[in-house]
Coordinates of C-alpha atoms in Angstrom, one line a residue:
L1 CA 268.2 -8.4 223.5
L2 CA 267.5 -12.0 222.4
D3 CA 265.1 -10.7 219.7
I4 CA 267.7 -8.3 218.4
M5 CA 270.4 -11.0 218.4
G6 CA 268.0 -13.5 216.7
S7 CA 267.0 -11.0 214.0
T8 CA 270.7 -10.1 213.3
A9 CA 271.7 -13.8 213.1
A10 CA 268.8 -14.6 210.9
F11 CA 269.7 -11.8 208.5
Q12 CA 273.3 -12.9 208.4
T13 CA 272.3 -16.5 207.9
I14 CA 270.1 -15.6 204.9
N15 CA 272.9 -13.7 203.3
N16 CA 275.4 -16.5 203.9
R17 CA 273.0 -19.1 202.5
H18 CA 272.3 -17.1 199.4
A19 CA 276.1 -16.7 198.7
L20 CA 276.7 -20.4 199.3
G21 CA 273.9 -21.5 197.0
K22 CA 275.1 -19.4 194.1
G23 CA 278.8 -20.4 194.6
R24 CA 278.5 -24.2 194.7
G25 CA 274.9 -25.0 193.8
A26 CA 274.6 -27.0 197.0
F27 CA 271.8 -27.6 199.5
T28 CA 269.7 -24.5 200.2
W29 CA 267.0 -24.5 202.8
S30 CA 264.1 -23.6 200.6
N31 CA 260.5 -23.1 201.7
R32 CA 259.4 -26.1 199.7
L33 CA 259.4 -28.4 202.7
C34 CA 257.0 -26.1 204.5
K35 CA 254.7 -25.4 201.6
T36 CA 254.4 -29.1 200.7
K37 CA 252.2 -29.8 203.8
L38 CA 249.2 -27.7 202.8
A39 CA 249.2 -29.0 199.2
A40 CA 249.5 -32.6 200.3
V41 CA 246.6 -32.4 202.7
K42 CA 244.4 -31.2 199.8
D43 CA 245.7 -33.9 197.4
G44 CA 245.8 -37.0 199.5
G45 CA 246.0 -36.4 203.3
M46 CA 248.8 -36.9 205.7
D47 CA 250.1 -40.0 203.9
A48 CA 250.8 -38.0 200.7
F49 CA 252.5 -35.4 202.9
T50 CA 254.8 -38.0 204.4
A51 CA 255.7 -39.4 201.0
Q52 CA 256.5 -36.0 199.6
L53 CA 258.5 -35.1 202.7
Q54 CA 260.5 -38.3 202.4
A55 CA 261.3 -37.5 198.7
A56 CA 262.3 -34.0 199.5
L57 CA 264.6 -35.2 202.4
A58 CA 266.2 -37.8 200.1
E59 CA 266.8 -35.1 197.4
A60 CA 268.3 -32.8 200.0
E61 CA 270.5 -35.5 201.3
A62 CA 271.8 -36.3 197.9
N63 CA 272.6 -32.6 197.2
T64 CA 274.3 -32.5 200.6
D65 CA 276.6 -35.4 199.7
T66 CA 277.7 -33.9 196.4
S67 CA 278.5 -30.5 197.9
S68 CA 281.6 -29.5 199.6
S69 CA 281.8 -29.4 203.3
S70 CA 281.1 -26.2 205.1
D71 CA 281.6 -25.1 208.7
T72 CA 279.1 -22.3 208.7
A73 CA 276.3 -22.1 211.3
T74 CA 273.7 -22.3 208.6
D75 CA 274.7 -25.7 207.3
A76 CA 275.1 -27.1 210.9
Y77 CA 271.7 -26.0 211.8
A78 CA 270.2 -27.2 208.5
T79 CA 271.8 -30.6 209.0
E80 CA 270.3 -30.8 212.5
I81 CA 266.8 -29.9 211.2
L82 CA 267.2 -32.5 208.4
N83 CA 268.1 -35.2 210.9
K84 CA 265.2 -34.3 213.1
S85 CA 262.8 -34.3 210.2
R86 CA 264.1 -37.7 209.0
S87 CA 263.7 -39.3 212.4
A88 CA 260.2 -37.8 212.8
V89 CA 259.1 -39.3 209.4
T90 CA 260.6 -42.7 210.3
A91 CA 258.8 -42.7 213.6
T92 CA 255.5 -41.8 211.9
V93 CA 255.6 -44.2 209.0
E94 CA 257.0 -47.4 210.5
P95 CA 254.5 -48.0 213.4
S96 CA 251.5 -47.5 211.0
Q97 CA 252.9 -50.2 208.7
S98 CA 253.4 -52.8 211.4
S99 CA 250.5 -52.0 213.7
T100 CA 247.7 -54.5 213.8
P101 CA 244.1 -53.3 213.2
R102 CA 242.4 -52.1 216.3
P103 CA 238.6 -52.3 216.7
Q104 CA 236.8 -49.0 216.6
R105 CA 235.3 -47.5 219.7
T106 CA 231.6 -47.9 220.3
G107 CA 229.0 -46.2 222.4
K108 CA 229.6 -42.7 223.7
H109 CA 233.3 -43.1 222.7
A110 CA 232.6 -43.6 219.0
I111 CA 233.7 -40.5 217.1
S112 CA 231.8 -41.7 214.1
S113 CA 228.5 -40.7 215.7
L114 CA 229.9 -37.2 216.4
L115 CA 231.1 -37.0 212.8
M116 CA 227.6 -37.8 211.4
Q117 CA 226.0 -35.3 213.9
R118 CA 228.3 -32.5 212.7
A119 CA 227.8 -33.5 209.1
I120 CA 224.0 -33.1 209.5
Q121 CA 224.4 -29.7 211.1
T122 CA 226.8 -28.6 208.4
Q123 CA 224.4 -29.7 205.6
L124 CA 221.6 -27.9 207.4
Y125 CA 223.8 -24.8 207.3
Y126 CA 224.3 -25.2 203.5
L127 CA 220.5 -25.7 203.0
A128 CA 219.7 -22.6 205.0
D129 CA 222.3 -20.6 203.2
M130 CA 220.8 -21.6 199.8
R131 CA 217.3 -20.9 201.1
D132 CA 216.2 -24.5 200.4
E133 CA 213.5 -24.4 203.1
P134 CA 211.6 -27.6 202.1
T135 CA 214.6 -29.8 202.3
Y136 CA 215.9 -28.1 205.4
M137 CA 212.6 -28.7 207.3
W138 CA 212.3 -32.3 206.1
M139 CA 215.9 -33.1 207.1
R140 CA 215.5 -31.6 210.6
E141 CA 212.4 -33.8 211.2
F142 CA 213.9 -36.9 209.8
L143 CA 214.2 -39.5 212.6
N144 CA 213.3 -36.8 215.2
H145 CA 216.5 -34.8 214.9
G146 CA 214.8 -31.4 215.2
H147 CA 217.2 -30.4 218.0
L148 CA 220.1 -30.1 215.5
D149 CA 220.4 -26.6 214.2
D150 CA 222.3 -25.0 211.3
K151 CA 224.2 -22.4 213.3
G152 CA 226.0 -24.7 215.6
R153 CA 224.2 -23.5 218.7
F154 CA 223.6 -27.2 219.6
Q155 CA 227.0 -28.2 220.9
E156 CA 226.3 -31.4 222.8
L157 CA 228.5 -34.4 222.1
D158 CA 225.7 -37.0 221.9
G159 CA 223.4 -35.4 219.4
L160 CA 222.9 -38.3 217.0
R161 CA 220.0 -40.1 218.7
C162 CA 219.8 -43.4 216.8
D163 CA 220.1 -46.8 218.3
G164 CA 222.0 -48.1 215.3
G165 CA 224.4 -45.1 215.1
W166 CA 225.4 -43.4 211.9
Q167 CA 225.0 -46.6 209.9
Y168 CA 221.3 -46.8 210.8
Y169 CA 220.8 -43.1 209.9
L170 CA 222.3 -43.4 206.5
E171 CA 220.5 -46.7 205.8
Q172 CA 217.2 -45.2 206.6
L173 CA 218.0 -42.3 204.3
E174 CA 218.9 -44.7 201.5
N175 CA 215.7 -46.6 201.9
A176 CA 213.4 -43.6 202.4
P177 CA 211.1 -43.1 199.4
S178 CA 211.3 -39.9 197.4
F179 CA 208.2 -37.6 197.4
S180 CA 207.1 -34.3 196.0
I181 CA 205.6 -31.3 197.8
T182 CA 203.9 -28.2 196.5
V183 CA 205.5 -25.0 197.7
Q184 CA 203.2 -22.0 197.8
L185 CA 204.9 -18.6 197.6
A186 CA 203.3 -15.6 199.2
P187 CA 202.1 -12.9 196.9
P188 CA 204.2 -9.7 196.8
R189 CA 203.2 -6.8 199.0
L190 CA 201.7 -3.9 197.2
S191 CA 201.4 -0.4 198.5
A192 CA 198.1 1.4 198.7
Q193 CA 198.7 3.2 195.5
Q194 CA 199.7 0.0 193.7
Q195 CA 196.6 -1.8 195.0
R196 CA 194.5 0.8 193.2
N197 CA 196.1 -0.2 189.9
P198 CA 193.9 -3.0 188.5
Y199 CA 196.7 -4.3 186.3
L200 CA 199.2 -4.7 189.2
A201 CA 196.5 -6.1 191.5
A202 CA 195.6 -8.8 189.0
Q203 CA 199.3 -9.9 188.7
A204 CA 200.0 -9.8 192.4
V205 CA 199.1 -13.4 193.1
G206 CA 201.1 -16.1 194.8
R207 CA 203.0 -18.7 192.8
S208 CA 203.5 -22.4 193.5
Y209 CA 206.0 -25.0 192.3
E210 CA 206.7 -28.6 192.8
E211 CA 209.7 -29.6 195.0
T212 CA 211.0 -33.2 194.9
I213 CA 213.0 -34.4 197.8
L214 CA 215.3 -37.4 197.2
P215 CA 216.6 -38.9 200.5
S216 CA 219.1 -41.0 198.6
K217 CA 220.8 -37.9 197.3
I218 CA 220.8 -36.4 200.7
S219 CA 222.6 -39.5 202.0
Q220 CA 225.3 -39.1 199.3
T221 CA 225.7 -35.4 200.2
L222 CA 226.2 -36.3 203.9
R223 CA 228.9 -38.8 203.0
T224 CA 230.7 -36.0 201.1
V225 CA 230.4 -33.6 204.0
A226 CA 231.7 -36.2 206.4
R227 CA 234.8 -36.7 204.2
S228 CA 235.4 -32.9 204.3
L229 CA 235.0 -32.9 208.1
E230 CA 237.5 -35.8 208.4
T231 CA 240.2 -33.9 206.5
E232 CA 239.7 -31.0 209.0
W233 CA 239.5 -33.0 212.2
V234 CA 242.6 -35.1 211.6
P235 CA 245.0 -32.1 211.8
V236 CA 243.0 -30.9 214.9
L237 CA 243.6 -34.2 216.6
F238 CA 247.3 -34.1 215.6
E239 CA 247.7 -30.7 217.1
I240 CA 246.0 -31.7 220.4
A241 CA 248.3 -34.8 220.7
E242 CA 251.4 -32.7 219.9
E243 CA 250.5 -30.1 222.5
D244 CA 249.8 -32.7 225.1
R245 CA 253.1 -34.4 224.5
K246 CA 254.9 -31.0 224.8
R247 CA 253.2 -30.4 228.1
M248 CA 254.3 -33.8 229.3
Q249 CA 257.9 -33.1 228.4
L250 CA 257.8 -29.8 230.3
Y251 CA 256.3 -31.6 233.3
N252 CA 258.9 -34.4 233.3
A253 CA 261.9 -32.4 232.3
P254 CA 263.8 -30.3 234.9
P255 CA 263.6 -26.5 234.6
Q256 CA 265.9 -25.1 231.9
I257 CA 267.1 -21.6 231.0
Q258 CA 266.8 -20.7 227.4
T259 CA 270.2 -20.1 225.8
A260 CA 271.0 -17.8 222.9
A261 CA 271.2 -20.9 220.6
A262 CA 267.8 -22.1 221.7
A263 CA 266.3 -18.7 221.2
Y264 CA 267.8 -18.6 217.7
Q265 CA 266.4 -22.0 216.9
A266 CA 262.9 -21.1 218.1
F267 CA 263.0 -18.0 216.1
W268 CA 264.1 -19.8 212.9
C269 CA 261.4 -22.5 213.3
E270 CA 258.7 -20.0 213.8
R271 CA 259.9 -18.2 210.7
Q272 CA 259.8 -21.4 208.7
V273 CA 256.2 -21.9 209.7
V274 CA 255.3 -18.4 208.5
A275 CA 257.2 -18.9 205.3
G276 CA 255.2 -22.1 204.6
G277 CA 252.0 -20.1 203.9
E278 CA 249.9 -22.1 206.4
G279 CA 246.7 -20.2 207.3
D280 CA 243.2 -20.8 208.6
D281 CA 242.0 -22.6 205.4
Q282 CA 238.5 -23.3 206.7
G283 CA 236.6 -25.5 204.4
T284 CA 233.4 -25.9 206.4
P285 CA 231.4 -23.1 208.1
L286 CA 231.4 -24.7 211.5
H287 CA 235.2 -25.3 211.6
A288 CA 235.9 -23.2 214.7
L289 CA 233.1 -24.9 216.7
N290 CA 234.1 -28.3 215.5
E291 CA 237.6 -27.8 216.9
R292 CA 236.3 -27.2 220.4
I293 CA 233.8 -30.2 220.1
V294 CA 236.6 -32.6 219.0
A295 CA 238.8 -31.5 221.9
R296 CA 235.9 -32.0 224.4
F297 CA 235.2 -35.4 222.9
C298 CA 238.7 -36.8 223.2
T299 CA 239.0 -35.3 226.7
R300 CA 235.9 -37.2 227.8
V301 CA 237.3 -40.4 226.4
A302 CA 240.7 -39.8 228.1
L303 CA 239.0 -39.3 231.5
D304 CA 237.4 -42.7 231.3
E305 CA 240.6 -44.4 230.0
L306 CA 242.6 -42.8 232.8
I307 CA 240.2 -44.3 235.4
D308 CA 240.6 -47.7 233.8
E309 CA 244.4 -47.3 233.8
L310 CA 244.5 -46.4 237.5
Q311 CA 242.4 -49.4 238.3
G312 CA 244.6 -51.8 236.4
E313 CA 248.0 -50.6 237.6
S314 CA 249.8 -51.8 240.6
P315 CA 251.0 -49.4 243.3
A316 CA 254.6 -48.2 243.2
D317 CA 255.2 -49.9 246.6
D318 CA 253.5 -53.0 248.0
S319 CA 252.8 -51.2 251.2
A320 CA 249.2 -50.8 252.5
E321 CA 249.6 -47.1 252.4
D322 CA 250.3 -46.9 248.7
E323 CA 247.5 -49.4 248.0
E324 CA 245.1 -47.2 249.9
A325 CA 246.4 -44.1 248.2
K326 CA 245.8 -45.7 244.8
R327 CA 242.2 -46.7 245.7
A328 CA 241.5 -43.2 247.0
A329 CA 242.9 -41.7 243.8
V330 CA 240.5 -43.8 241.7
E331 CA 237.6 -42.7 243.8
W332 CA 238.7 -39.1 243.6
L333 CA 239.1 -39.3 239.8
R334 CA 235.6 -40.9 239.5
D335 CA 234.1 -38.0 241.4
F336 CA 236.0 -35.5 239.2
A337 CA 234.7 -37.2 236.0
K338 CA 231.2 -37.4 237.4
E339 CA 231.3 -33.6 237.8
W340 CA 233.0 -32.6 234.6
E341 CA 231.8 -35.2 232.0
P342 CA 228.2 -33.7 231.9
K343 CA 229.8 -30.3 231.4
L344 CA 231.9 -31.6 228.5
K345 CA 228.9 -33.2 227.0
R346 CA 226.9 -30.0 227.2
G347 CA 229.5 -27.6 225.9
P348 CA 230.8 -24.2 227.1
D349 CA 228.4 -21.4 228.3
D350 CA 229.9 -18.6 226.2
N351 CA 227.2 -16.1 227.0
K352 CA 227.5 -16.7 230.8
R353 CA 231.3 -16.3 230.5
R354 CA 231.0 -13.0 228.8
S355 CA 228.7 -11.8 231.6
F356 CA 231.6 -12.4 234.1
G357 CA 233.8 -9.9 232.3
V358 CA 237.2 -10.7 233.8
A359 CA 237.3 -14.2 235.1
P360 CA 237.7 -14.4 238.8
P361 CA 240.7 -16.4 240.1
G362 CA 240.4 -20.0 241.2
H363 CA 237.9 -22.5 239.9
W364 CA 235.7 -20.0 238.1
Q365 CA 234.9 -22.8 235.6
R366 CA 232.6 -24.3 238.2
L367 CA 230.3 -21.2 237.9
C368 CA 229.2 -22.5 234.4
D369 CA 227.0 -25.4 233.6
G370 CA 229.2 -26.4 230.5
A371 CA 232.9 -26.6 229.9
D372 CA 235.5 -26.7 227.3
A373 CA 238.4 -29.2 227.2
D374 CA 240.9 -26.6 228.6
D375 CA 238.5 -26.0 231.6
V376 CA 238.8 -29.6 232.6
T377 CA 242.6 -29.9 232.5
E378 CA 243.0 -26.5 234.2
A379 CA 240.5 -27.4 237.0
M380 CA 242.3 -30.7 237.7
W381 CA 245.7 -28.9 237.7
Q382 CA 244.5 -26.3 240.2
E383 CA 243.1 -28.9 242.7
L384 CA 244.8 -29.0 246.1
P385 CA 246.3 -32.4 246.9
P386 CA 243.9 -34.5 248.9
L387 CA 245.0 -36.3 252.0
F388 CA 245.8 -39.6 250.3
A389 CA 248.5 -37.9 248.2
Y390 CA 250.5 -37.3 251.3
A391 CA 250.8 -41.0 252.1
S392 CA 254.3 -41.2 250.6
D393 CA 256.5 -39.6 248.0
D394 CA 255.4 -42.1 245.4
A395 CA 251.7 -41.3 246.1
M396 CA 252.4 -37.6 245.6
R397 CA 254.3 -38.3 242.4
L398 CA 251.6 -40.6 240.9
Y399 CA 248.3 -39.6 242.4
S400 CA 248.4 -35.8 243.2
P401 CA 246.0 -33.7 241.0
E402 CA 248.9 -32.2 239.3
A403 CA 250.3 -35.6 238.4
L404 CA 246.9 -36.8 237.3
A405 CA 246.5 -33.8 235.0
A406 CA 249.8 -34.6 233.3
R407 CA 248.7 -38.2 233.0
L408 CA 245.4 -37.1 231.5
R409 CA 247.3 -35.3 228.8
R410 CA 249.4 -38.3 228.1
V411 CA 246.3 -40.5 227.8
R412 CA 244.6 -37.9 225.6
A413 CA 247.5 -37.9 223.2
S414 CA 247.2 -41.6 222.7
V415 CA 243.4 -41.3 222.4
C416 CA 243.8 -38.7 219.6
D417 CA 246.1 -41.1 217.7
E418 CA 243.5 -43.8 217.9
L419 CA 240.6 -41.5 217.0
I420 CA 242.4 -40.5 213.8
G421 CA 242.4 -44.2 212.8
D422 CA 238.7 -44.4 213.7
L423 CA 237.9 -41.3 211.6
R424 CA 239.7 -42.7 208.5
A425 CA 238.1 -46.1 208.9
T426 CA 234.6 -44.5 209.2
V427 CA 235.0 -42.4 206.0
L428 CA 236.3 -45.5 204.1
S429 CA 233.3 -47.5 205.2
M430 CA 231.0 -44.7 204.0
S431 CA 232.3 -44.8 200.4

């Protein structure tokens, strides 16, 4: 019934909007605001999108001021969407201008090392696709990185095994001397009848050619691939953070019944996204695998930061029971991280999952040696409350597995925002 009502209202709204636009030349809710996002990402990233969106909002506001007032449902809803978009742009732009520089993460929390690892694997994919076997073999053996493959089968997080990180890898590439190798091609295979032909047998000899490998050019190519990966990973991190914040709102907000107006609004927003022409514009061949790896990486960082956050906070009540509950929650979360961080590092066992068929209920993720990011959050959410969570109402509200899973998403959303800055700083330092 809601779908029928929403479709009818949308049809009537489109007709009303068309009539109003022709009658008074006023504000019309065009698809330009939705289409701007894809073009802006290609032109200059999210900053260009923000600037274009601000210009479009200012133009729409000027058109709205010069037009006559209307009491239609379309103008009321368009004004509401306009105000929400303006507040979202303001909240996005102002903190970035006033925020102080934050030092980049190091060690296993440095996304720059993961960026270089996936750049190497992406370049190996290109070399294999172009059948450049000499450069492919040399690049795999450079600094003992033969474990990296071109098909993305190696999905571990810590694949760049250099003490100096990505800077050391690129520096060694720049300083490596160029050299030439002789490539010997195998002679073509001849049938028995062709071998009896003396003219064909004389021509069927292997050929050879000289191949020059320039490590400095490979270094420049890796920098270009890293920039392409950065433009793909930033929207992925934005999406993870947005989804986590939505889950936090659902967890903190009381249960609500969807009204007809809310159903209509959800229908209209989904229709605007479809009208924007957004699709799976995958620029690199390992795009789908990179999305899962980035999600696992920021989940591992969020687990460590949540442990530090629990250790640094004071209990809700100064009682000994709450203090003991907090200490027990830290120990429980450490054990949970000790179990799941190696699985996040390794990656999901897709072949083993397929052998299960339909996943059994409960903690079926523990049947695998690897895990995705969603496996970790789901496993924590499904945990039964330990005894320390029953110490008080505050302990259950703050330290139960369900509450810790929600807090993990909140921390991960902040981690994604910081990793976006790290990615951009890394790409700028490469140029």
